[in-house]
Amino acid sequence: MGKKDLSNEQIRRAELENAFYTEDEYGYLKFDPEKATRHILSRHEIIHTPKQGYFLFSGKYWKPVEDNLIGKYIDQEMDIIAKPYHTDQILKHITRKRHIDYLEINKNRNRIVLANGTLDISDWKNPIFHKDTYFREDFSTIYFDYEYDQNAECPNFNKYLKSTFESNPENIYTIREIFGYCLTTSTKHEKIFLLYGEGGSGKSVLIDTLKTLVTDSNYASIPMSQLDKSFSRAGLKDKILNFSTEECSRLVKDSAITWLKAISSGDPIEAQFKNKDTFNFKPYCKQVFAMNDLPQIENFDDALQRRFVIIPFNKKFRGDEIDLELKEGKLHSEMSGILNFALFGLKRLAEQKDFTYSQESKNMLEEYRLESNSAERFAHFYLRVEDSDSYLKVNDVYEKYIGYCDENNEKNIKNSEFKKIIKRKFEMPIDRKMKKISCKTEEVYEGIGYSDDKKILSLVK
């Protein structure tokens, strides 16, 4: 019987058997997992890492895919001869043959894959665009689904910013720098950004624009209060942005704040995907939180103050001032121009080596620290600078601080932490100062006194 006499199904079966089977020594067809794997990999570029599973090359970037989806691809290729145990064998071979270390994923973090090529931002001041060129060996999962156009502009976005920050246009420079910083995988500035203002102030438009800039697959939405959970932290792997709207009525625990600091600095953190082993990685996502009220934090220390950047949204948009087309229409069509806006901010950040801080932002941060820390508040209201001969006994001051916390139903901190705050606030040396008082040697604070003797007496138990 000639080939022309075979049915379409028989021809198809013969083609598949040629791709997936070999003859054994007796001339019988036998499934060959090695041959089958080579055939699959010739049609689908797949890699595997034990920590994160499978990735499929799209022609531009590497896209993470679920294990069962790779199995479906195999079944589709095998078509009418597909069998579950053959699929399992091929998966095992792919896992072994295309294994790479998870640290190889996004190994060149200075390249951004765009719809029309690859943008290299190794030099923040002078990015280089490789038109229609993609680097599969980078194992990049970061893809922006719009085009790079160095001449593109964003008039609607600029109009929105001018309207939102009309009372303090200096904040627009900060927004530029934040957008630029979010393009990178650098964490050298160690910043956490708080977009602060009541509802209807334009925060959601800015956040939606930033999310669209980095594209859906490149950001996570993990609340600040959930960062002490390993499964939550796993969601930050290979993301360049973490955004959340905080539930500010809840206290953010010290454990979550500890992880927040580590993430902002790019320190190695431990995490775990569901049904996977724990692993360590260095996060590079930028932390941006939008809120109507600033979060409650127990221990607002120097390290946190250095990291926080508050962007105040003071304007309230009402009625005809609200442009409902901004989020889903006008700004989405301006992404190439908004990318240029961000690149300008990145260049500015490189040149001045720090972010722009408006005076309003600085004042708000200082007020926030004062409101968040009982020791700071106590020192602000009850202590003052005096001449160098003045002194207060360390234990007496701490006793009055405890009384202040009890009277105001506030949580106190340990004396060791309290001393650090007092010495920092009044610029005292960190070494202990001892003085002989009534034949007894006591540790003292030098150069300060109580601001209101009558008021301070009420705190003595």
CSV table of C-alpha atoms in Angstrom, one decimal:
chain,number,residue,atom,x,y,z
A,1,MET,CA,0.0,0.0,0.0
A,2,GLY,CA,1.6,3.4,-1.1
A,3,LYS,CA,1.7,6.5,1.0
A,4,LYS,CA,-1.2,8.0,-1.1
A,5,ASP,CA,-3.4,5.1,0.1
A,6,LEU,CA,-2.8,5.9,3.8
A,7,SER,CA,-5.4,7.9,5.8
A,8,ASN,CA,-4.5,11.3,7.2
A,9,GLU,CA,-4.4,9.8,10.7
A,10,GLN,CA,-2.0,7.0,9.6
A,11,ILE,CA,0.3,9.6,8.0
A,12,ARG,CA,0.2,11.7,11.1
A,13,ARG,CA,0.9,8.7,13.3
A,14,ALA,CA,3.9,7.8,11.2
A,15,GLU,CA,5.3,11.3,11.5
A,16,LEU,CA,4.8,11.4,15.2
A,17,GLU,CA,6.4,7.9,15.7
A,18,ASN,CA,9.4,9.0,13.7
A,19,ALA,CA,9.8,12.0,16.1
A,20,PHE,CA,9.2,10.2,19.3
A,21,TYR,CA,10.0,6.5,18.8
A,22,THR,CA,13.0,4.4,17.7
A,23,GLU,CA,13.2,0.7,16.6
A,24,ASP,CA,14.5,-1.7,19.1
A,25,GLU,CA,16.8,-4.6,18.2
A,26,TYR,CA,13.9,-6.7,17.1
A,27,GLY,CA,12.5,-4.0,14.8
A,28,TYR,CA,9.7,-2.9,17.1
A,29,LEU,CA,8.9,0.7,17.7
A,30,LYS,CA,9.7,1.8,21.2
A,31,PHE,CA,9.2,5.2,22.9
A,32,ASP,CA,12.5,7.0,23.2
A,33,PRO,CA,12.5,9.7,25.9
A,34,GLU,CA,15.8,11.2,24.8
A,35,LYS,CA,14.8,11.5,21.2
A,36,ALA,CA,11.3,12.8,22.2
A,37,THR,CA,13.0,15.5,24.5
A,38,ARG,CA,15.2,16.7,21.7
A,39,HIS,CA,12.2,17.0,19.4
A,40,ILE,CA,10.3,19.0,22.0
A,41,LEU,CA,13.2,21.3,22.8
A,42,SER,CA,13.7,21.9,19.1
A,43,ARG,CA,10.2,23.4,19.0
A,44,HIS,CA,10.1,25.1,22.4
A,45,GLU,CA,12.9,26.8,24.2
A,46,ILE,CA,12.5,25.7,27.8
A,47,ILE,CA,14.6,26.1,30.9
A,48,HIS,CA,14.0,24.9,34.5
A,49,THR,CA,15.1,26.0,37.9
A,50,PRO,CA,14.2,24.0,41.0
A,51,LYS,CA,13.3,27.1,42.9
A,52,GLN,CA,10.9,28.6,40.4
A,53,GLY,CA,10.0,25.9,37.9
A,54,TYR,CA,9.8,26.2,34.1
A,55,PHE,CA,10.4,29.2,31.8
A,56,LEU,CA,9.5,29.4,28.1
A,57,PHE,CA,11.3,31.8,25.7
A,58,SER,CA,8.8,33.9,23.8
A,59,GLY,CA,11.3,35.2,21.2
A,60,LYS,CA,11.9,38.3,23.3
A,61,TYR,CA,12.0,37.3,27.0
A,62,TRP,CA,11.6,34.2,29.2
A,63,LYS,CA,8.1,33.7,30.5
A,64,PRO,CA,7.5,31.7,33.7
A,65,VAL,CA,5.0,28.9,33.1
A,66,GLU,CA,3.3,26.3,35.3
A,67,ASP,CA,4.5,22.7,35.2
A,68,ASN,CA,1.1,21.5,33.9
A,69,LEU,CA,1.3,23.9,31.0
A,70,ILE,CA,4.6,22.4,29.8
A,71,GLY,CA,2.9,19.1,30.0
A,72,LYS,CA,0.1,20.4,27.8
A,73,TYR,CA,2.7,21.5,25.2
A,74,ILE,CA,4.1,18.0,25.2
A,75,ASP,CA,0.7,16.4,24.8
A,76,GLN,CA,-0.1,18.8,21.9
A,77,GLU,CA,3.1,17.9,20.2
A,78,MET,CA,2.6,14.1,20.7
A,79,ASP,CA,-1.0,14.5,19.6
A,80,ILE,CA,-2.7,11.2,18.9
A,81,ILE,CA,0.1,9.1,20.4
A,82,ALA,CA,0.2,11.1,23.7
A,83,LYS,CA,0.3,9.0,26.9
A,84,PRO,CA,0.6,10.4,30.4
A,85,TYR,CA,3.6,8.3,31.4
A,86,HIS,CA,5.5,9.4,28.3
A,87,THR,CA,4.7,13.1,29.1
A,88,ASP,CA,6.1,12.5,32.6
A,89,GLN,CA,9.3,11.0,31.2
A,90,ILE,CA,9.9,13.9,28.8
A,91,LEU,CA,9.3,16.4,31.7
A,92,LYS,CA,12.0,14.6,33.8
A,93,HIS,CA,14.4,14.8,30.8
A,94,ILE,CA,13.7,18.5,30.2
A,95,THR,CA,14.2,19.2,33.9
A,96,ARG,CA,17.6,17.5,33.8
A,97,LYS,CA,18.8,18.7,30.4
A,98,ARG,CA,17.7,22.4,30.7
A,99,HIS,CA,18.5,22.9,34.4
A,100,ILE,CA,20.0,26.3,35.3
A,101,ASP,CA,20.7,27.8,38.7
A,102,TYR,CA,17.9,30.2,39.8
A,103,LEU,CA,20.5,32.9,40.2
A,104,GLU,CA,21.0,32.9,36.4
A,105,ILE,CA,17.4,34.3,35.9
A,106,ASN,CA,17.7,38.0,35.1
A,107,LYS,CA,21.5,37.9,35.4
A,108,ASN,CA,21.9,41.0,33.3
A,109,ARG,CA,19.7,43.3,35.3
A,110,ASN,CA,20.7,46.4,33.4
A,111,ARG,CA,18.8,45.4,30.2
A,112,ILE,CA,15.0,46.1,29.8
A,113,VAL,CA,13.2,44.1,27.1
A,114,LEU,CA,10.7,46.2,25.2
A,115,ALA,CA,8.3,45.5,22.3
A,116,ASN,CA,10.8,46.8,19.7
A,117,GLY,CA,14.2,45.9,21.2
A,118,THR,CA,16.3,46.0,24.4
A,119,LEU,CA,17.2,49.1,26.4
A,120,ASP,CA,20.5,48.9,28.3
A,121,ILE,CA,20.6,51.3,31.3
A,122,SER,CA,24.0,50.3,32.6
A,123,ASP,CA,24.9,53.9,32.4
A,124,TRP,CA,22.0,55.8,34.0
A,125,LYS,CA,23.0,59.0,32.2
A,126,ASN,CA,23.3,57.5,28.7
A,127,PRO,CA,21.1,54.5,28.1
A,128,ILE,CA,21.7,52.5,24.8
A,129,PHE,CA,18.8,51.0,22.8
A,130,HIS,CA,19.3,47.9,20.7
A,131,LYS,CA,16.5,47.9,18.2
A,132,ASP,CA,14.9,44.6,17.4
A,133,THR,CA,17.6,42.8,19.4
A,134,TYR,CA,17.0,40.4,22.3
A,135,PHE,CA,19.5,38.6,24.5
A,136,ARG,CA,18.1,35.2,25.4
A,137,GLU,CA,21.3,34.4,27.4
A,138,ASP,CA,20.3,37.1,29.9
A,139,PHE,CA,17.4,34.8,30.9
A,140,SER,CA,15.4,38.0,31.3
A,141,THR,CA,11.8,37.8,32.6
A,142,ILE,CA,11.4,41.6,32.7
A,143,TYR,CA,9.4,42.7,29.7
A,144,PHE,CA,7.7,46.0,29.0
A,145,ASP,CA,4.9,45.6,26.5
A,146,TYR,CA,5.3,48.9,24.7
A,147,GLU,CA,7.9,50.5,22.4
A,148,TYR,CA,10.9,52.7,23.1
A,149,ASP,CA,10.8,56.0,21.2
A,150,GLN,CA,13.3,58.6,22.2
A,151,ASN,CA,11.1,61.4,20.7
A,152,ALA,CA,7.9,60.3,22.4
A,153,GLU,CA,6.2,62.8,24.8
A,154,CYS,CA,3.5,62.5,27.5
A,155,PRO,CA,1.4,65.8,27.5
A,156,ASN,CA,-1.5,64.3,29.4
A,157,PHE,CA,0.7,62.9,32.1
A,158,ASN,CA,2.6,66.2,32.5
A,159,LYS,CA,-0.8,68.0,32.7
A,160,TYR,CA,-1.9,65.6,35.5
A,161,LEU,CA,1.3,66.1,37.5
A,162,LYS,CA,1.1,69.9,37.2
A,163,SER,CA,-2.4,69.9,38.4
A,164,THR,CA,-1.8,67.4,41.2
A,165,PHE,CA,1.3,69.1,42.6
A,166,GLU,CA,0.4,72.8,41.8
A,167,SER,CA,1.1,73.8,45.4
A,168,ASN,CA,4.5,72.2,45.4
A,169,PRO,CA,5.9,71.5,41.9
A,170,GLU,CA,9.2,70.4,43.4
A,171,ASN,CA,7.5,67.1,44.1
A,172,ILE,CA,7.4,66.4,40.3
A,173,TYR,CA,11.2,66.1,40.3
A,174,THR,CA,10.9,63.5,43.0
A,175,ILE,CA,8.2,61.6,41.0
A,176,ARG,CA,10.5,61.6,37.9
A,177,GLU,CA,13.3,60.1,40.0
A,178,ILE,CA,11.1,57.5,41.6
A,179,PHE,CA,9.9,56.4,38.1
A,180,GLY,CA,13.5,56.2,36.9
A,181,TYR,CA,14.7,54.3,40.0
A,182,CYS,CA,11.9,51.8,39.5
A,183,LEU,CA,13.3,50.9,36.0
A,184,THR,CA,16.5,49.7,37.6
A,185,THR,CA,17.4,46.7,39.8
A,186,SER,CA,19.7,48.9,41.9
A,187,THR,CA,18.9,49.2,45.6
A,188,LYS,CA,21.8,51.5,46.5
A,189,HIS,CA,19.6,54.4,47.5
A,190,GLU,CA,17.7,52.2,50.0
A,191,LYS,CA,14.4,54.1,49.8
A,192,ILE,CA,10.8,53.3,50.6
A,193,PHE,CA,8.3,55.6,49.0
A,194,LEU,CA,5.0,56.7,50.7
A,195,LEU,CA,2.4,58.4,48.6
A,196,TYR,CA,0.3,60.1,51.2
A,197,GLY,CA,-3.0,61.9,50.8
A,198,GLU,CA,-6.7,61.5,51.3
A,199,GLY,CA,-8.9,59.8,48.7
A,200,GLY,CA,-9.5,61.6,45.4
A,201,SER,CA,-6.0,63.3,45.5
A,202,GLY,CA,-4.6,61.6,42.4
A,203,LYS,CA,-2.6,58.8,44.1
A,204,SER,CA,-4.3,56.0,42.2
A,205,VAL,CA,-3.6,57.6,38.9
A,206,LEU,CA,0.1,57.9,39.7
A,207,ILE,CA,0.3,54.3,40.9
A,208,ASP,CA,-1.7,52.9,37.9
A,209,THR,CA,0.7,54.7,35.6
A,210,LEU,CA,3.8,53.3,37.4
A,211,LYS,CA,2.3,49.8,37.3
A,212,THR,CA,1.6,50.2,33.6
A,213,LEU,CA,5.2,51.5,33.1
A,214,VAL,CA,6.8,48.4,34.5
A,215,THR,CA,4.0,46.1,33.1
A,216,ASP,CA,1.7,43.7,35.0
A,217,SER,CA,4.1,40.7,35.3
A,218,ASN,CA,6.9,42.8,36.8
A,219,TYR,CA,5.2,44.1,40.0
A,220,ALA,CA,3.9,42.5,43.2
A,221,SER,CA,1.3,43.7,45.6
A,222,ILE,CA,2.5,42.7,49.0
A,223,PRO,CA,1.3,44.9,51.9
A,224,MET,CA,3.9,46.2,54.3
A,225,SER,CA,2.3,44.3,57.1
A,226,GLN,CA,2.7,41.0,55.3
A,227,LEU,CA,6.4,41.1,54.6
A,228,ASP,CA,7.2,39.0,57.7
A,229,LYS,CA,5.6,36.0,55.9
A,230,SER,CA,7.9,33.8,53.8
A,231,PHE,CA,5.2,33.0,51.2
A,232,SER,CA,4.6,36.7,50.7
A,233,ARG,CA,8.2,37.5,50.3
A,234,ALA,CA,8.5,34.9,47.6
A,235,GLY,CA,6.2,37.0,45.5
A,236,LEU,CA,9.0,39.7,45.3
A,237,LYS,CA,11.4,37.4,43.4
A,238,ASP,CA,12.3,38.9,40.0
A,239,LYS,CA,9.9,41.9,40.5
A,240,ILE,CA,11.1,45.5,40.0
A,241,LEU,CA,8.2,47.0,41.9
A,242,ASN,CA,6.2,46.2,45.0
A,243,PHE,CA,3.1,48.3,45.4
A,244,SER,CA,0.4,48.2,48.0
A,245,THR,CA,-2.4,50.3,49.5
A,246,GLU,CA,-1.8,49.9,53.3
A,247,GLU,CA,-4.4,49.2,55.9
A,248,CYS,CA,-3.2,52.0,58.0
A,249,SER,CA,-5.6,51.3,60.9
A,250,ARG,CA,-3.5,48.3,61.7
A,251,LEU,CA,-0.2,48.4,63.5
A,252,VAL,CA,2.8,47.2,61.3
A,253,LYS,CA,4.8,44.8,63.5
A,254,ASP,CA,8.5,45.2,64.1
A,255,SER,CA,9.1,41.9,62.4
A,256,ALA,CA,7.5,43.2,59.1
A,257,ILE,CA,9.5,46.5,59.4
A,258,THR,CA,12.7,44.5,59.7
A,259,TRP,CA,12.0,42.7,56.4
A,260,LEU,CA,11.0,46.0,54.8
A,261,LYS,CA,14.3,47.5,55.6
A,262,ALA,CA,16.2,44.5,54.3
A,263,ILE,CA,14.2,44.5,51.0
A,264,SER,CA,14.8,48.2,50.4
A,265,SER,CA,18.6,47.6,50.8
A,266,GLY,CA,18.7,44.5,48.6
A,267,ASP,CA,19.9,42.3,51.5
A,268,PRO,CA,19.6,38.5,51.0
A,269,ILE,CA,16.2,37.4,52.3
A,270,GLU,CA,14.6,34.0,52.8
A,271,ALA,CA,11.4,33.1,51.0
A,272,GLN,CA,9.3,30.1,49.9
A,273,PHE,CA,7.0,29.4,47.1
A,274,LYS,CA,4.0,27.1,47.7
A,275,ASN,CA,5.0,23.4,47.7
A,276,LYS,CA,8.7,24.4,47.0
A,277,ASP,CA,11.8,24.5,49.3
A,278,THR,CA,12.8,27.7,51.0
A,279,PHE,CA,15.5,29.7,49.2
A,280,ASN,CA,17.5,32.9,49.5
A,281,PHE,CA,17.6,35.7,47.0
A,282,LYS,CA,18.6,39.4,46.8
A,283,PRO,CA,15.4,41.5,46.1
A,284,TYR,CA,15.6,44.5,43.9
A,285,CYS,CA,12.0,45.6,43.8
A,286,LYS,CA,11.2,49.2,44.8
A,287,GLN,CA,8.7,49.6,47.7
A,288,VAL,CA,5.9,52.1,46.9
A,289,PHE,CA,2.9,52.4,49.3
A,290,ALA,CA,-0.1,54.5,48.7
A,291,MET,CA,-2.1,55.5,51.8
A,292,ASN,CA,-4.7,57.9,53.2
A,293,ASP,CA,-3.0,57.7,56.6
A,294,LEU,CA,0.6,57.0,57.4
A,295,PRO,CA,1.1,53.5,58.9
A,296,GLN,CA,1.4,52.9,62.6
A,297,ILE,CA,4.9,51.8,63.4
A,298,GLU,CA,6.1,50.8,66.9
A,299,ASN,CA,9.8,51.5,66.5
A,300,PHE,CA,10.5,54.4,64.1
A,301,ASP,CA,14.3,54.5,64.2
A,302,ASP,CA,17.0,56.3,62.3
A,303,ALA,CA,17.3,53.5,59.8
A,304,LEU,CA,13.6,53.8,58.9
A,305,GLN,CA,13.7,57.6,58.7
A,306,ARG,CA,16.6,57.4,56.3
A,307,ARG,CA,14.7,55.1,54.0
A,308,PHE,CA,11.3,56.8,54.0
A,309,VAL,CA,10.4,59.3,51.3
A,310,ILE,CA,7.0,60.9,51.7
A,311,ILE,CA,5.2,62.4,48.7
A,312,PRO,CA,2.3,64.5,49.9
A,313,PHE,CA,-0.8,64.6,47.7
A,314,ASN,CA,-2.6,67.7,48.9
A,315,LYS,CA,-5.1,68.5,46.2
A,316,LYS,CA,-8.6,67.1,46.3
A,317,PHE,CA,-10.1,66.6,42.9
A,318,ARG,CA,-13.9,67.1,42.6
A,319,GLY,CA,-16.5,67.0,40.0
A,320,ASP,CA,-15.4,68.2,36.6
A,321,GLU,CA,-11.7,68.2,37.8
A,322,ILE,CA,-11.7,64.4,37.7
A,323,ASP,CA,-10.7,63.0,34.3
A,324,LEU,CA,-12.1,59.5,34.1
A,325,GLU,CA,-10.2,58.7,30.9
A,326,LEU,CA,-6.7,59.2,32.5
A,327,LYS,CA,-6.2,55.8,34.0
A,328,GLU,CA,-7.4,53.5,31.2
A,329,GLY,CA,-7.1,55.6,28.0
A,330,LYS,CA,-5.0,58.7,27.8
A,331,LEU,CA,-2.0,57.7,29.9
A,332,HIS,CA,-1.8,54.1,28.6
A,333,SER,CA,-1.3,55.5,25.1
A,334,GLU,CA,1.6,57.7,26.4
A,335,MET,CA,3.8,54.9,27.9
A,336,SER,CA,6.7,55.5,25.4
A,337,GLY,CA,6.7,59.2,26.5
A,338,ILE,CA,6.4,58.3,30.2
A,339,LEU,CA,9.4,56.0,29.8
A,340,ASN,CA,11.4,59.0,28.5
A,341,PHE,CA,10.0,60.9,31.6
A,342,ALA,CA,11.4,58.1,33.8
A,343,LEU,CA,14.7,58.0,32.0
A,344,PHE,CA,15.1,61.7,32.5
A,345,GLY,CA,14.5,61.2,36.2
A,346,LEU,CA,17.1,58.4,36.3
A,347,LYS,CA,19.7,60.6,34.7
A,348,ARG,CA,18.9,63.4,37.2
A,349,LEU,CA,19.2,60.9,40.1
A,350,ALA,CA,22.6,59.8,38.7
A,351,GLU,CA,23.8,63.4,38.5
A,352,GLN,CA,22.8,64.6,41.9
A,353,LYS,CA,23.3,61.2,43.6
A,354,ASP,CA,20.2,61.5,45.7
A,355,PHE,CA,16.5,62.1,45.4
A,356,THR,CA,14.9,65.6,45.5
A,357,TYR,CA,13.2,66.3,48.9
A,358,SER,CA,10.8,69.2,49.1
A,359,GLN,CA,10.7,71.1,52.4
A,360,GLU,CA,7.1,69.9,52.8
A,361,SER,CA,8.3,66.3,52.5
A,362,LYS,CA,11.1,66.8,55.0
A,363,ASN,CA,8.7,68.4,57.6
A,364,MET,CA,6.1,65.7,57.1
A,365,LEU,CA,8.7,63.0,57.7
A,366,GLU,CA,9.9,64.6,60.9
A,367,GLU,CA,6.3,65.0,62.2
A,368,TYR,CA,5.6,61.4,61.3
A,369,ARG,CA,8.6,60.2,63.3
A,370,LEU,CA,7.5,62.3,66.2
A,371,GLU,CA,4.0,60.9,66.1
A,372,SER,CA,5.3,57.3,65.7
A,373,ASN,CA,7.8,57.2,68.6
A,374,SER,CA,6.9,57.7,72.2
A,375,ALA,CA,10.5,58.4,73.2
A,376,GLU,CA,10.7,61.1,70.5
A,377,ARG,CA,7.5,62.7,71.7
A,378,PHE,CA,8.6,62.6,75.3
A,379,ALA,CA,11.9,64.3,74.4
A,380,HIS,CA,10.2,66.9,72.3
A,381,PHE,CA,7.7,68.0,75.0
A,382,TYR,CA,9.6,67.4,78.2
A,383,LEU,CA,13.4,67.9,77.5
A,384,ARG,CA,15.3,70.9,76.3
A,385,VAL,CA,18.9,72.0,75.6
A,386,GLU,CA,20.7,73.8,78.5
A,387,ASP,CA,24.2,74.8,79.3
A,388,SER,CA,27.0,72.3,79.5
A,389,ASP,CA,27.0,72.3,83.3
A,390,SER,CA,23.4,71.0,83.4
A,391,TYR,CA,22.7,67.3,83.6
A,392,LEU,CA,19.9,64.8,84.3
A,393,LYS,CA,20.3,61.3,85.7
A,394,VAL,CA,19.7,58.7,83.0
A,395,ASN,CA,17.6,56.4,85.2
A,396,ASP,CA,15.4,59.4,86.5
A,397,VAL,CA,14.7,60.5,82.9
A,398,TYR,CA,13.7,56.9,81.9
A,399,GLU,CA,11.5,56.6,85.0
A,400,LYS,CA,9.6,59.8,83.9
A,401,TYR,CA,9.4,58.5,80.4
A,402,ILE,CA,7.7,55.3,81.7
A,403,GLY,CA,5.3,57.5,83.6
A,404,TYR,CA,4.6,59.5,80.5
A,405,CYS,CA,3.8,56.3,78.6
A,406,ASP,CA,1.5,55.0,81.3
A,407,GLU,CA,-0.3,58.2,81.6
A,408,ASN,CA,-0.9,58.3,77.8
A,409,ASN,CA,-1.5,54.6,77.3
A,410,GLU,CA,1.5,54.3,75.0
A,411,LYS,CA,4.0,51.5,74.5
A,412,ASN,CA,7.4,52.2,76.1
A,413,ILE,CA,10.8,51.0,74.8
A,414,LYS,CA,13.8,49.5,76.6
A,415,ASN,CA,16.1,52.0,78.3
A,416,SER,CA,19.0,51.0,76.0
A,417,GLU,CA,16.9,52.1,73.0
A,418,PHE,CA,15.6,55.1,74.8
A,419,LYS,CA,19.2,56.3,75.5
A,420,LYS,CA,20.1,56.0,71.8
A,421,ILE,CA,17.2,58.2,70.9
A,422,ILE,CA,18.0,60.9,73.5
A,423,LYS,CA,21.7,61.0,72.6
A,424,ARG,CA,20.9,61.2,68.9
A,425,LYS,CA,18.3,64.0,69.4
A,426,PHE,CA,20.5,66.1,71.5
A,427,GLU,CA,23.7,65.2,69.7
A,428,MET,CA,25.5,63.7,72.6
A,429,PRO,CA,28.5,61.4,72.4
A,430,ILE,CA,27.5,57.7,72.5
A,431,ASP,CA,29.9,56.8,75.3
A,432,ARG,CA,28.6,56.8,78.9
A,433,LYS,CA,28.9,60.0,81.0
A,434,MET,CA,29.3,59.3,84.8
A,435,LYS,CA,29.0,61.8,87.6
A,436,LYS,CA,29.3,61.4,91.4
A,437,ILE,CA,26.1,62.6,92.9
A,438,SER,CA,25.5,62.4,96.7
A,439,CYS,CA,28.5,60.0,97.1
A,440,LYS,CA,27.1,57.7,94.4
A,441,THR,CA,28.3,57.4,90.8
A,442,GLU,CA,25.5,57.7,88.3
A,443,GLU,CA,25.2,57.8,84.5
A,444,VAL,CA,23.9,61.2,83.3
A,445,TYR,CA,22.9,63.1,80.3
A,446,GLU,CA,24.9,66.3,80.0
A,447,GLY,CA,23.7,69.6,78.7
A,448,ILE,CA,19.9,69.0,78.9
A,449,GLY,CA,17.1,69.7,81.4
A,450,TYR,CA,13.4,69.4,81.9
A,451,SER,CA,11.4,71.9,79.9
A,452,ASP,CA,8.6,72.2,82.5
A,453,ASP,CA,9.3,71.2,86.0
A,454,LYS,CA,5.6,71.3,87.1
A,455,LYS,CA,4.6,69.2,84.1
A,456,ILE,CA,7.4,66.7,84.7
A,457,LEU,CA,6.4,66.2,88.3
A,458,SER,CA,3.1,64.8,87.2
A,459,LEU,CA,4.9,61.9,85.6
A,460,VAL,CA,6.6,60.7,88.8
A,461,LYS,CA,4.8,57.8,90.4
